[in-house]
Short mmCIF file of C-alpha atoms in Angstrom, two decimals:
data_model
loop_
_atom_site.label_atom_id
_atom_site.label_comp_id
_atom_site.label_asym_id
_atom_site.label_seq_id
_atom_site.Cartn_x
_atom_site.Cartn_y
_atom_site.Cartn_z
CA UNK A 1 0.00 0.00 0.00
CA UNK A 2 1.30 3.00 -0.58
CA UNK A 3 1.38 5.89 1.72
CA UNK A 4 -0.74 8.32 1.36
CA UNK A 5 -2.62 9.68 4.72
CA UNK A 6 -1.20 13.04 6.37
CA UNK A 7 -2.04 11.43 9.75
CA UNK A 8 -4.04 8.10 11.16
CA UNK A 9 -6.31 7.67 13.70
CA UNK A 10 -6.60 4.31 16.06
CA UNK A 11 -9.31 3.34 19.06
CA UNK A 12 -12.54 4.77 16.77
CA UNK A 13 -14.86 5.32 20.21
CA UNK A 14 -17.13 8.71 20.23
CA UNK A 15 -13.82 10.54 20.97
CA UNK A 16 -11.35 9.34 18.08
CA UNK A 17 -14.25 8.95 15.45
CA UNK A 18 -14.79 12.79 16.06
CA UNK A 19 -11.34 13.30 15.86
CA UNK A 20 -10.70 11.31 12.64
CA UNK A 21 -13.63 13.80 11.15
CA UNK A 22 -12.92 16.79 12.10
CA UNK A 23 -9.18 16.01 10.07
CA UNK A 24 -10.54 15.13 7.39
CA UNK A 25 -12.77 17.59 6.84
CA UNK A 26 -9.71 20.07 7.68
CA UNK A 27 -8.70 18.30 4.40
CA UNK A 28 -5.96 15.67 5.27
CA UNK A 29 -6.37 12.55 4.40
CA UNK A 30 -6.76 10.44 7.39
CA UNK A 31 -5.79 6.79 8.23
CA UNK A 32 -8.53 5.02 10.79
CA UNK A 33 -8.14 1.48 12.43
CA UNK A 34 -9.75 0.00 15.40
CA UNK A 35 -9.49 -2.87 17.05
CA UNK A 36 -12.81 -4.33 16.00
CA UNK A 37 -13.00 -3.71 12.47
CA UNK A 38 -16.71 -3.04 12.39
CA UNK A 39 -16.10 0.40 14.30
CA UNK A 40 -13.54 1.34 11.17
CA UNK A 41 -16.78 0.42 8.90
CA UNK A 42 -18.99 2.24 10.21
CA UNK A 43 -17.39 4.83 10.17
CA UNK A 44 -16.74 5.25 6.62
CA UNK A 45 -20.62 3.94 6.08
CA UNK A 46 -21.74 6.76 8.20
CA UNK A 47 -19.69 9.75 7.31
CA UNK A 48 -17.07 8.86 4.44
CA UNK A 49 -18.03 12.14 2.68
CA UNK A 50 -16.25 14.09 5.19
CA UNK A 51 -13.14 13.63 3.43
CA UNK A 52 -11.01 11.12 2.36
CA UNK A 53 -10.30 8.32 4.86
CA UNK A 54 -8.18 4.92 4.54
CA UNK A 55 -9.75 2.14 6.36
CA UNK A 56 -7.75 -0.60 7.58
CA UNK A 57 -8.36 -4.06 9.35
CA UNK A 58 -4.92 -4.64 10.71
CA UNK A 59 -2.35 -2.03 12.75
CA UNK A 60 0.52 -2.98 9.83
CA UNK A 61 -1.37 -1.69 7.27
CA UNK A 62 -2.55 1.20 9.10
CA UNK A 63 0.81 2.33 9.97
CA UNK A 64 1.73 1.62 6.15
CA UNK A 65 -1.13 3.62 4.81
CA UNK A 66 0.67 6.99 6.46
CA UNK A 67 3.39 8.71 4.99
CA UNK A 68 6.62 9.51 6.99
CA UNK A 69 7.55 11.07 9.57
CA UNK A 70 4.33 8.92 10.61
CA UNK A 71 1.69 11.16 12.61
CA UNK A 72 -0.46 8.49 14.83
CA UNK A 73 -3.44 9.69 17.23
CA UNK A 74 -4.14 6.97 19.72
CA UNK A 75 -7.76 7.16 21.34
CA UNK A 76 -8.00 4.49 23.80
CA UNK A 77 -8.70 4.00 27.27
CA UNK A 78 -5.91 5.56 29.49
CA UNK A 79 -3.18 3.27 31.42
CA UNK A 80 -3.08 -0.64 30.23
CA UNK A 81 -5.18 -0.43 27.07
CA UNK A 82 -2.68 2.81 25.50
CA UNK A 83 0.65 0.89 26.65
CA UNK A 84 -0.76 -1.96 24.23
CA UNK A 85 -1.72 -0.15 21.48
CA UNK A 86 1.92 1.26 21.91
CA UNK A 87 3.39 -2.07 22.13
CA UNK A 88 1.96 -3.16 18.85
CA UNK A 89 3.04 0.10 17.32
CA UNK A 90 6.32 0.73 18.24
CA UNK A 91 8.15 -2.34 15.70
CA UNK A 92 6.05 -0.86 12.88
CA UNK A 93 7.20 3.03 13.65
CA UNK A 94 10.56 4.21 12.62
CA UNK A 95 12.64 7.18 13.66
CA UNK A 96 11.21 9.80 13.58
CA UNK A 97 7.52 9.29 13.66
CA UNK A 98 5.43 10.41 16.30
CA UNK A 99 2.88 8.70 18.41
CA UNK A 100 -0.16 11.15 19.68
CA UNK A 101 -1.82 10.06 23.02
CA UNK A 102 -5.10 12.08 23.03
CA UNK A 103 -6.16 10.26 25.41
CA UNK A 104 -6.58 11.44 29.67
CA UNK A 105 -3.86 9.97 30.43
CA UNK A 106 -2.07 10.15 33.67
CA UNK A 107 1.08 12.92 33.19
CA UNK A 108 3.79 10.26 34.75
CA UNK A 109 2.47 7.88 32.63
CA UNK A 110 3.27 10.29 29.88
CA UNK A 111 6.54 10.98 31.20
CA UNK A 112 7.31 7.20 31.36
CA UNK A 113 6.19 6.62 27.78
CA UNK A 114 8.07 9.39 26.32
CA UNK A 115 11.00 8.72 27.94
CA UNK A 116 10.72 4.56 27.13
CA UNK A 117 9.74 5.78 22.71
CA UNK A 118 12.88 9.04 22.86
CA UNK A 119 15.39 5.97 23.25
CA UNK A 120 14.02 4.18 20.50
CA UNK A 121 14.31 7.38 17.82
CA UNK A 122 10.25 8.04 18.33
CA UNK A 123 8.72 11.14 19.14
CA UNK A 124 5.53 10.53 21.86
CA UNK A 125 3.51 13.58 22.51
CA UNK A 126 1.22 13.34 25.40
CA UNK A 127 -2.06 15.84 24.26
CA UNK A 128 -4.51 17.30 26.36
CA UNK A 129 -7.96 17.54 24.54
CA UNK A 130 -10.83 18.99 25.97
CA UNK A 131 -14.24 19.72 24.14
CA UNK A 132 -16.25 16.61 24.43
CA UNK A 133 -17.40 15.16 21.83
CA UNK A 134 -18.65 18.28 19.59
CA UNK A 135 -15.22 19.41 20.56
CA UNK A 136 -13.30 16.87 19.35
CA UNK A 137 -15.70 17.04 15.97
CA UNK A 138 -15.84 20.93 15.62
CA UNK A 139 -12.47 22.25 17.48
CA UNK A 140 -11.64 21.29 20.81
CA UNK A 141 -8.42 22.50 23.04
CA UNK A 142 -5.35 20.90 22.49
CA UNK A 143 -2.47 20.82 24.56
CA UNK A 144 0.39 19.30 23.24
CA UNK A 145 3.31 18.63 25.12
CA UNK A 146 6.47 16.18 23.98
CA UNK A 147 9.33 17.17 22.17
CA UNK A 148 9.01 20.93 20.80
CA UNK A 149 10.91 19.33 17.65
CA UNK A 150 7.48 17.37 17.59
CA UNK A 151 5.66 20.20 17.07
CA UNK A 152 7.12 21.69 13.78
CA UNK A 153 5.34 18.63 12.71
CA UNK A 154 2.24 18.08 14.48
CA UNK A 155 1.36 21.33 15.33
CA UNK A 156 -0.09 23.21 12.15
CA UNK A 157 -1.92 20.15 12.21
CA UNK A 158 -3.45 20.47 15.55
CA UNK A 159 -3.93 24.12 15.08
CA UNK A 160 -5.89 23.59 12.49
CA UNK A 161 -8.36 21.65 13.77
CA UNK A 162 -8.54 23.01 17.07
CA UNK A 163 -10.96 25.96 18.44
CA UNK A 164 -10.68 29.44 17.03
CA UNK A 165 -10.98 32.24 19.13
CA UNK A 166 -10.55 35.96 16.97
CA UNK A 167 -8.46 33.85 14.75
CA UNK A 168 -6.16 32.41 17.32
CA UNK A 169 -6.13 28.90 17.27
CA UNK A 170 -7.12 27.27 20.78
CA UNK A 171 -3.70 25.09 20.56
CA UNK A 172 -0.32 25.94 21.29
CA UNK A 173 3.16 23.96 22.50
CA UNK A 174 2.63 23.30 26.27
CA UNK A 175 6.48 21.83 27.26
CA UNK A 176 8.52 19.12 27.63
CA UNK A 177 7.51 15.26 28.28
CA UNK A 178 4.25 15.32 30.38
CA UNK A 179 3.42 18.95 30.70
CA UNK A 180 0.32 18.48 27.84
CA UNK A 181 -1.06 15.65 30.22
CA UNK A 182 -0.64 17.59 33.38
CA UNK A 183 -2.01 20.50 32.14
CA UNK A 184 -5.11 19.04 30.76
CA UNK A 185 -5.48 17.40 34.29
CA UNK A 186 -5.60 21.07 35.93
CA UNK A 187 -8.30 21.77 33.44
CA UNK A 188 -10.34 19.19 34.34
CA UNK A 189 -9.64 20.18 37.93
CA UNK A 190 -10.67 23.49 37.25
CA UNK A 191 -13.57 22.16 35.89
CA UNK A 192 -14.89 20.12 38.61
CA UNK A 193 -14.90 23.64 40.60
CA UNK A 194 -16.68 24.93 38.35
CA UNK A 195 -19.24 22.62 38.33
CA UNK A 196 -19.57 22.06 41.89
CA UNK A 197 -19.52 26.34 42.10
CA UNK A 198 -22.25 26.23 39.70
CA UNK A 199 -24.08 23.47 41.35
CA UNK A 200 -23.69 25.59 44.78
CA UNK A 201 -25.35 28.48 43.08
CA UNK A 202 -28.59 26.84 42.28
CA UNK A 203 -29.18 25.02 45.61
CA UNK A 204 -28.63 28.51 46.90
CA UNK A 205 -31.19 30.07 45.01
CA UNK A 206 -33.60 27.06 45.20
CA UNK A 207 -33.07 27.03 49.00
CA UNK A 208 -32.95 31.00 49.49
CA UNK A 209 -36.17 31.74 47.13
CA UNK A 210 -37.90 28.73 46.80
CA UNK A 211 -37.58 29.45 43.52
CA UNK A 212 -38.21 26.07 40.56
CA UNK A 213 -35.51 25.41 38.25
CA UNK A 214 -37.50 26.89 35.57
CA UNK A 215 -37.15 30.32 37.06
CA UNK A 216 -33.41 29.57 38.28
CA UNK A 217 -32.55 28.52 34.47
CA UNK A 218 -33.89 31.56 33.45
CA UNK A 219 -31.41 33.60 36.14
CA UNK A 220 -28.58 31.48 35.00
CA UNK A 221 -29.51 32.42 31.37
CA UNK A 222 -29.06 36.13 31.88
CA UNK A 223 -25.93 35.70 33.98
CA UNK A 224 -24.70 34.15 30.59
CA UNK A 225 -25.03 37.45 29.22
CA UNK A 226 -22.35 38.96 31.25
CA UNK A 227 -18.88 38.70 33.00
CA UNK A 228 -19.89 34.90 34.19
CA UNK A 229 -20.87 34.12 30.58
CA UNK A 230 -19.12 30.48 29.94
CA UNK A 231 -19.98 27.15 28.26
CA UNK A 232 -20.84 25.33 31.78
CA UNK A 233 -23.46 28.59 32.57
CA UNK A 234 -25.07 28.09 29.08
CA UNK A 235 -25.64 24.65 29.73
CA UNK A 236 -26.46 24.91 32.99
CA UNK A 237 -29.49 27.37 31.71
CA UNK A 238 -30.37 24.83 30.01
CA UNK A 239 -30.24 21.84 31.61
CA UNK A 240 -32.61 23.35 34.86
CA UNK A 241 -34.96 24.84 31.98
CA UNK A 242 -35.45 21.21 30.27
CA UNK A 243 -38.67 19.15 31.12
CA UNK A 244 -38.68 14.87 31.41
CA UNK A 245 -40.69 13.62 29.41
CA UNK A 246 -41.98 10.87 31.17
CA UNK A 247 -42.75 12.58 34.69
CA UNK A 248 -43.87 15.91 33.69
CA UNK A 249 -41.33 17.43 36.03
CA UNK A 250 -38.10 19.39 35.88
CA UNK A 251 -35.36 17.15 34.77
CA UNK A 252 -32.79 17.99 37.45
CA UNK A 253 -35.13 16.93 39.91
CA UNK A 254 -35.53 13.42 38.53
CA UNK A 255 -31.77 12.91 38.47
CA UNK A 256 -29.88 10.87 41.15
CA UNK A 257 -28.25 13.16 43.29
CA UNK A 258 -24.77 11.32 42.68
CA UNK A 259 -22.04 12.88 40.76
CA UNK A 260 -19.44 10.19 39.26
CA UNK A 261 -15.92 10.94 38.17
CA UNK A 262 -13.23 9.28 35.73
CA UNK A 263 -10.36 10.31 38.22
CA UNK A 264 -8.92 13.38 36.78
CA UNK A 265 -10.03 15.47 40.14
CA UNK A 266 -8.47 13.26 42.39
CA UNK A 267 -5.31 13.34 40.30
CA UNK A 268 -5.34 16.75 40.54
CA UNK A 269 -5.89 16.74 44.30
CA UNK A 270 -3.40 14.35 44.84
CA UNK A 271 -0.50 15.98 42.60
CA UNK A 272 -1.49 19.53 44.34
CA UNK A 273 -0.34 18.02 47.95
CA UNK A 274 2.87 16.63 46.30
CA UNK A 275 3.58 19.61 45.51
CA UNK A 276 2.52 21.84 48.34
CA UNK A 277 -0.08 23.41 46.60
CA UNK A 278 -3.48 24.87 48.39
CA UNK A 279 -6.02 24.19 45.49
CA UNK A 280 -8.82 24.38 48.29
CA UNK A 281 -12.10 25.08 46.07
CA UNK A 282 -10.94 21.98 43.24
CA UNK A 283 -10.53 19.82 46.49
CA UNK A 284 -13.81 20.27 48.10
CA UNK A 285 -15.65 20.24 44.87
CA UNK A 286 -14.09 16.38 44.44
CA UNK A 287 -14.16 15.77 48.06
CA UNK A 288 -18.43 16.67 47.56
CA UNK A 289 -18.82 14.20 44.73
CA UNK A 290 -17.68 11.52 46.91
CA UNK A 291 -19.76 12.80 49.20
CA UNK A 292 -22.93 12.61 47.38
CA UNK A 293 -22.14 8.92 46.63
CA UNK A 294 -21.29 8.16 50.16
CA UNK A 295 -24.67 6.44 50.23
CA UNK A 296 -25.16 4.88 54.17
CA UNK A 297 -22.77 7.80 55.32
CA UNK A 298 -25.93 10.10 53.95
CA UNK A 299 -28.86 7.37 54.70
CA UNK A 300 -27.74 7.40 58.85
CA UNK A 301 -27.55 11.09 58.60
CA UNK A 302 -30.63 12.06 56.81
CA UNK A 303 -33.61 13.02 59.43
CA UNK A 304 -30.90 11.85 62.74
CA UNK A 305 -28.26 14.89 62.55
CA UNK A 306 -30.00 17.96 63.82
CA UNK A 307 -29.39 21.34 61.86
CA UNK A 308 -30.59 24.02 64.49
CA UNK A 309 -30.66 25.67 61.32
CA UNK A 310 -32.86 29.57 60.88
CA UNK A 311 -35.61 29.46 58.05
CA UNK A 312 -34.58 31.44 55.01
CA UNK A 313 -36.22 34.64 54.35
CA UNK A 314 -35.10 36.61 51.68
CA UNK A 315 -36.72 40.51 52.14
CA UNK A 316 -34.97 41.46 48.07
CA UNK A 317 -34.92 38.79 45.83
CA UNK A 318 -33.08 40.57 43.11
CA UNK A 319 -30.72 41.88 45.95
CA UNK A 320 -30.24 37.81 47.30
CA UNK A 321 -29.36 37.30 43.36
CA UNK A 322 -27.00 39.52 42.84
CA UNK A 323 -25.19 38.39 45.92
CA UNK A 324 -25.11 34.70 44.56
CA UNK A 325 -24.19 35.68 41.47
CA UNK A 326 -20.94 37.88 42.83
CA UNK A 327 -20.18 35.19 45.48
CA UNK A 328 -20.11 32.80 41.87
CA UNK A 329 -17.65 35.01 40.07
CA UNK A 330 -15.47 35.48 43.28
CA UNK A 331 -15.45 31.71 43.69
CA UNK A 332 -14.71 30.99 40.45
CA UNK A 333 -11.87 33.64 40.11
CA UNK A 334 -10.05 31.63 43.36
CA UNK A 335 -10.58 28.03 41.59
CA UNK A 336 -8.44 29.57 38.47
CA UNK A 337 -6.09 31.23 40.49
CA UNK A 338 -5.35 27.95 42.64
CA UNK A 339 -5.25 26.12 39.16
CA UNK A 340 -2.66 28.21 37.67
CA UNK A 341 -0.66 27.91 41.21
CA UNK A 342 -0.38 24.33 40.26
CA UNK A 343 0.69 24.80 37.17
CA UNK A 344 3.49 27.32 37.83
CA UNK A 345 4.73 24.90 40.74
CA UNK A 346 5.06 21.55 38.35
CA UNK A 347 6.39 23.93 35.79
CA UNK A 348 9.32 24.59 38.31
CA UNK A 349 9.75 21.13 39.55
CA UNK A 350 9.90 19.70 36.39
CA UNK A 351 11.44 22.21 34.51
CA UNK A 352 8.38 22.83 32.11
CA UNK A 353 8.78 26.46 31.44
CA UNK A 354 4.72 26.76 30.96
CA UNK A 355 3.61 29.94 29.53
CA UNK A 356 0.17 30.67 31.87
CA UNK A 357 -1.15 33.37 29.37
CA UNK A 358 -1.13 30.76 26.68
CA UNK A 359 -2.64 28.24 28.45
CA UNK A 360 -5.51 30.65 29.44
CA UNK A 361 -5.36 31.66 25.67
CA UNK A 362 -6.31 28.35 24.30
CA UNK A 363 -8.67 27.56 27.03
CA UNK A 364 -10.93 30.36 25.64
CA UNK A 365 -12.35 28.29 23.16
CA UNK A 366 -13.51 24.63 22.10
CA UNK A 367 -12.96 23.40 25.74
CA UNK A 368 -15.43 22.87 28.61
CA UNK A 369 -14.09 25.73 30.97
CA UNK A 370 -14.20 28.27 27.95
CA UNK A 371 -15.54 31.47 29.27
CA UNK A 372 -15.27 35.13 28.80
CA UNK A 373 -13.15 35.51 31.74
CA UNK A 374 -10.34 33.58 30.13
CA UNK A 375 -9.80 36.78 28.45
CA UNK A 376 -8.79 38.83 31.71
CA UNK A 377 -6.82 35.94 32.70
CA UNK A 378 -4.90 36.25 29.39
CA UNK A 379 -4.75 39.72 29.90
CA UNK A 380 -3.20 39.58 32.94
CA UNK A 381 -0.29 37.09 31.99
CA UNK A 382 0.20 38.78 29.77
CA UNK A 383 1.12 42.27 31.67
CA UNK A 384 2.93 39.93 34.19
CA UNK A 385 4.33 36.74 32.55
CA UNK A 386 5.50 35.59 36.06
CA UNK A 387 2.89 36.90 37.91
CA UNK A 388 2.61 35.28 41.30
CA UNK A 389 -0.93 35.21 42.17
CA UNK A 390 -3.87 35.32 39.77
CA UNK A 391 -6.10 37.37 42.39
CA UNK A 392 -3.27 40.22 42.83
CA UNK A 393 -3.50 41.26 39.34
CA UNK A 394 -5.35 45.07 39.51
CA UNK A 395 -8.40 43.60 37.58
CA UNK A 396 -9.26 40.32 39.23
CA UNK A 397 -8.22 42.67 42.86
CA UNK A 398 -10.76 45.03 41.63
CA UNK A 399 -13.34 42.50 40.51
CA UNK A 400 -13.69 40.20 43.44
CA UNK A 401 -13.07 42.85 46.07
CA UNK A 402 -16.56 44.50 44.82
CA UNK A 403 -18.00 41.00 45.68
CA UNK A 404 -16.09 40.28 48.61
CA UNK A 405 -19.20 41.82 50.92
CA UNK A 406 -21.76 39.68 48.88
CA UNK A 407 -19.87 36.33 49.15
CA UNK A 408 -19.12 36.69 53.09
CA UNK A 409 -23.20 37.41 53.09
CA UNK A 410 -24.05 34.50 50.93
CA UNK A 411 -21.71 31.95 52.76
CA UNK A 412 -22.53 32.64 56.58
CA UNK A 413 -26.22 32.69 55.21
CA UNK A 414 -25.83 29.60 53.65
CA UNK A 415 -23.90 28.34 56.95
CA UNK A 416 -27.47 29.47 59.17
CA UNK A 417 -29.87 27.95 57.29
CA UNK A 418 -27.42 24.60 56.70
CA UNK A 419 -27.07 24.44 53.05
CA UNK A 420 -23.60 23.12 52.36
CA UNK A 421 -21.38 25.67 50.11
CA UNK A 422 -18.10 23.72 50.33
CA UNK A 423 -16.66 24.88 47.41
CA UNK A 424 -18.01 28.51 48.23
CA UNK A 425 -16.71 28.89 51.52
CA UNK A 426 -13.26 27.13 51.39
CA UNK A 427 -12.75 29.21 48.42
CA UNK A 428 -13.63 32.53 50.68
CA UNK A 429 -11.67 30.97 53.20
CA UNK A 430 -8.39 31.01 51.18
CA UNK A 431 -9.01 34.13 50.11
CA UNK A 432 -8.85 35.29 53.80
CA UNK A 433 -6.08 32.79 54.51
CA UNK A 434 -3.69 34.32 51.52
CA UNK A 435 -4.58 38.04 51.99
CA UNK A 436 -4.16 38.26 55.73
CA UNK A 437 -0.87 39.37 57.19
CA UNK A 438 -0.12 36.84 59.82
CA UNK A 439 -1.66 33.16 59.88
CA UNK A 440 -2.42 31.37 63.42
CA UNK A 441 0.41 28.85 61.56
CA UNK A 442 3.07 30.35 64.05
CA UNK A 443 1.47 28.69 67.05
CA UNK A 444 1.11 24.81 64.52
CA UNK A 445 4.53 25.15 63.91
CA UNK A 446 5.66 26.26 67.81
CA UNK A 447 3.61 23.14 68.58
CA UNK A 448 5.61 20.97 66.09
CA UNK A 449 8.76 22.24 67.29
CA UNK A 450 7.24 21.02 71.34
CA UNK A 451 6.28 17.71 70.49
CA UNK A 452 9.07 16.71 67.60
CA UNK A 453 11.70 19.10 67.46
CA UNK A 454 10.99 20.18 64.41
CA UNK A 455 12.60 23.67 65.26
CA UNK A 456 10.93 27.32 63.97
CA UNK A 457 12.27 30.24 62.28
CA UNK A 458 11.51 33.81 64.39
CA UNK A 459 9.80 37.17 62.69
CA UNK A 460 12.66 39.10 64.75
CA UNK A 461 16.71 37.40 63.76
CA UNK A 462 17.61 35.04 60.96
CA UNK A 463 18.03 31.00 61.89
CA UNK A 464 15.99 28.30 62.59
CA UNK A 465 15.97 27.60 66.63
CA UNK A 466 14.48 24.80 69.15
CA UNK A 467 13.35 25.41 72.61
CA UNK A 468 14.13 22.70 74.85
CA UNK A 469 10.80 22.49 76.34
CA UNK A 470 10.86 19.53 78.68
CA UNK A 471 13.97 21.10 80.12
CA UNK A 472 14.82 24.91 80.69
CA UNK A 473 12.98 26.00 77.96
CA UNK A 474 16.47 27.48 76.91
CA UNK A 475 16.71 28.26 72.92
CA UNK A 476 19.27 27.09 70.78
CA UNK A 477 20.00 27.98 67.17
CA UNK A 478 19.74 24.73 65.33
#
């Protein structure tokens, strides 16, 4: 066979079908294979006149079908299932080509696999891509990390299918080995904040007004319409405005109340305390899906824990709004902040070199967190490329400090009447923690240094000292 495609295609699920699409109706001619043959046929049977495609039964002749340097997406499962497609790929490859995991893989993973394919002369580029599946058809977010040598390659490729925002292609060169991977996870992080913000909002106003989730659609639809205008908001409007069917009744409330997860929140959680990292409001919003599944936790509690909770009367409805919908932005201003923390801090301990502004850039379109916002965020990486704390730039400073009064209202509200607001109030509370001059931390440390020796530093001389505390009490410089 001779080689013809521009780039190939392999695991044909919802994700990689879109994918293998939206290339070759970018106009490259695109290889597709899957493991079961009759996803690779119906795929051509359904839509072959996007473009041209070349089927293939076997993984030989789908890596023969591409011409060199070979350019192959793989879009399978993440951790067993993508180190055997890579097994069977890697004695077909040569130097030089270029394996493409598009999958949600796990960045170490990455790391491991690039590392493993560099000694063998092939190029393995571990790619965030968000979007879904009309993403992944019509322009998602791509983050590409691997080799920038890669890149001269792959990347007009990848730009050109990706999102579009004023002409600016939602895809740029993220860094080195795993830094695509990782930084897809902190989207995804970001995202579950988001989510779990959003969710927050509309128990708030559901609780606080009574109100049905026709009417609270219909807030969330002109909150779309300003600064909090996103993808997840637009949704949301219309996900609390949609009817069932069979019941007759508002569709949220036929829904189990238990939110599932693939992982990519805890990953985030878990890499943020390796590194030291307070990403409070992406915690609590995964900590509160396993909460809502923590079925007999909540089946003993429901009716037996008493609340000695105050009945909710709101006097100004539009007033109570307007206070949700500040405490929202706020909230949501701290979950990017903490995300771009994380970032910054594996950029350093890796030795990324992760340009922020550019992540923010190509998160403005095509991916599930795109929202208007994105913009200032841009902005203000781009005024301070090392800037060390999202919520100390002037605008996001000015922003959230006009709704500083409404979210301490709306959380110690929502703490009387006991309506949980994790994400809400840890997020307030960090803003307290990392704006306020001195931190009750002296007297966990002094405490450290009492029952371990773990010694202190003091606000008044350079050193690090111990008091001998079961003795004189005497300090020594340690």
């Amino acid at each position: 066979m001779s080689a013809r495609a521009q780039i190939g295609v392999t695991g044909l699920a919802v994700m990689g079908r879109n994918l293998a699409r939206n290339f070759a109706r970018h106009g490259y001619t695109t290889a597709v294979h899957n493991r079961s043959y009759a996803k690779t046929e119906s795929l051509i049977a359904d839509h072959g006149s996007d473009g041209d495609f070349i089927p293939s039964e076997s993984m030989a002749d789908f890596v023969a079908s591409i011409e060199r340097p070979r350019k192959v997406v793989v879009m399978v499962k993440a951790g067993g299932p993508t180190d055997a497609v890579i097994a069977e790929l890697v004695p077909l490859l040569e130097q030089g080509d270029i394996i493409i995991d598009a999958g949600n893989a796990h960045f170490p993973d990455t790391r491991r696999r690039e590392a493993e394919l560099k000694e063998k002369g092939i190029h393995f580029v571990g790619t965030g891509v968000s979007g879904g599946e009309e993403g992944a058809l019509n322009g998602p977010s791509i983050m590409p990390g691997g080799a920038p040598e890669s890149y001269e390659t792959l990347g007009p490729i990848l730009e050109d299918i990706s999102a579009k925002v004023d002409g600016v292609p939602c895809c740029t060169y993220v860094g080195p080995d795993g830094a695509g991977h990782f930084v897809k996870m902190v989207h995804n992080g970001i995202e579950y904040a988001d989510m779990q913000l959003i969710a927050e909002a509309y128990d708030l106003l559901k609780q606080g007004l009574g109100a049905s989730a026709q009417e609270i659609g219909e807030i969330f639809a002109e909150w779309n319409k300003g600064d909090l205008e996103s993808f997840l908001i637009e949704i949301t409007a219309d996900v609390l405005q949609h009817v069932d069917a069979e019941t007759g009744k508002a569709f949220v409330d036929i829904v189990l109340d238990r939110a599932e997860q693939k992982g990519t929140g805890r990953w985030t959680v878990q890499n943020a305390l390796d590194l030291g990292v307070p990403i409070t409001g992406i915690a609590e919003a995964t900590f509160a899906r396993a909460l809502s599944g923590s079925v007999p936790q909540r089946a003993a509690a429901v009716g037996v824990l008493p609340a000695e909770a105050g009945s909710w009367e709101i006097t100004d409805r539009d007033a109570f709004i307007e206070d949700v919908r500040r405490a929202l932005y706020s909230s949501k201003v701290v979950a990017y902040s903490q995300g771009f923390d994380q970032i910054a801090a594996a950029s350093e301990e890796f030795g990324w070199d992760i340009d922020r502004g550019a992540m923010a850039r190509i998160w403005r379109g095509g991916c599930i967190i795109r929202a208007r916002f994105l913009n200032r965020i841009t902005e203000a990486y781009e005024r301070d490329e090392n800037l060390p704390l999202l919520l100390a730039d002037p605008y996001f400073t000015k922003v959230v400090g006009e709704g500083v009064a409404s979210w301490r209202r709306i959380v110690s509200q929502a703490a009387l009447n006991g309506v949980p607001t994790p994400a809400f109030s840890s997020s307030l509370a960090y803003y307290d923690g990392v704006r306020a001059e001195r931190l009750p931390a002296s007297l966990i440390q002094a405490q450290r240094d009492f029952f371990g020796a773990h010694t202190y530093q003091r606000v008044d001389k350079p050193g690090v000292f111990h008091t001998e505390w079961t003795r004189d009490r005497s300090e020594t410089e340690a």
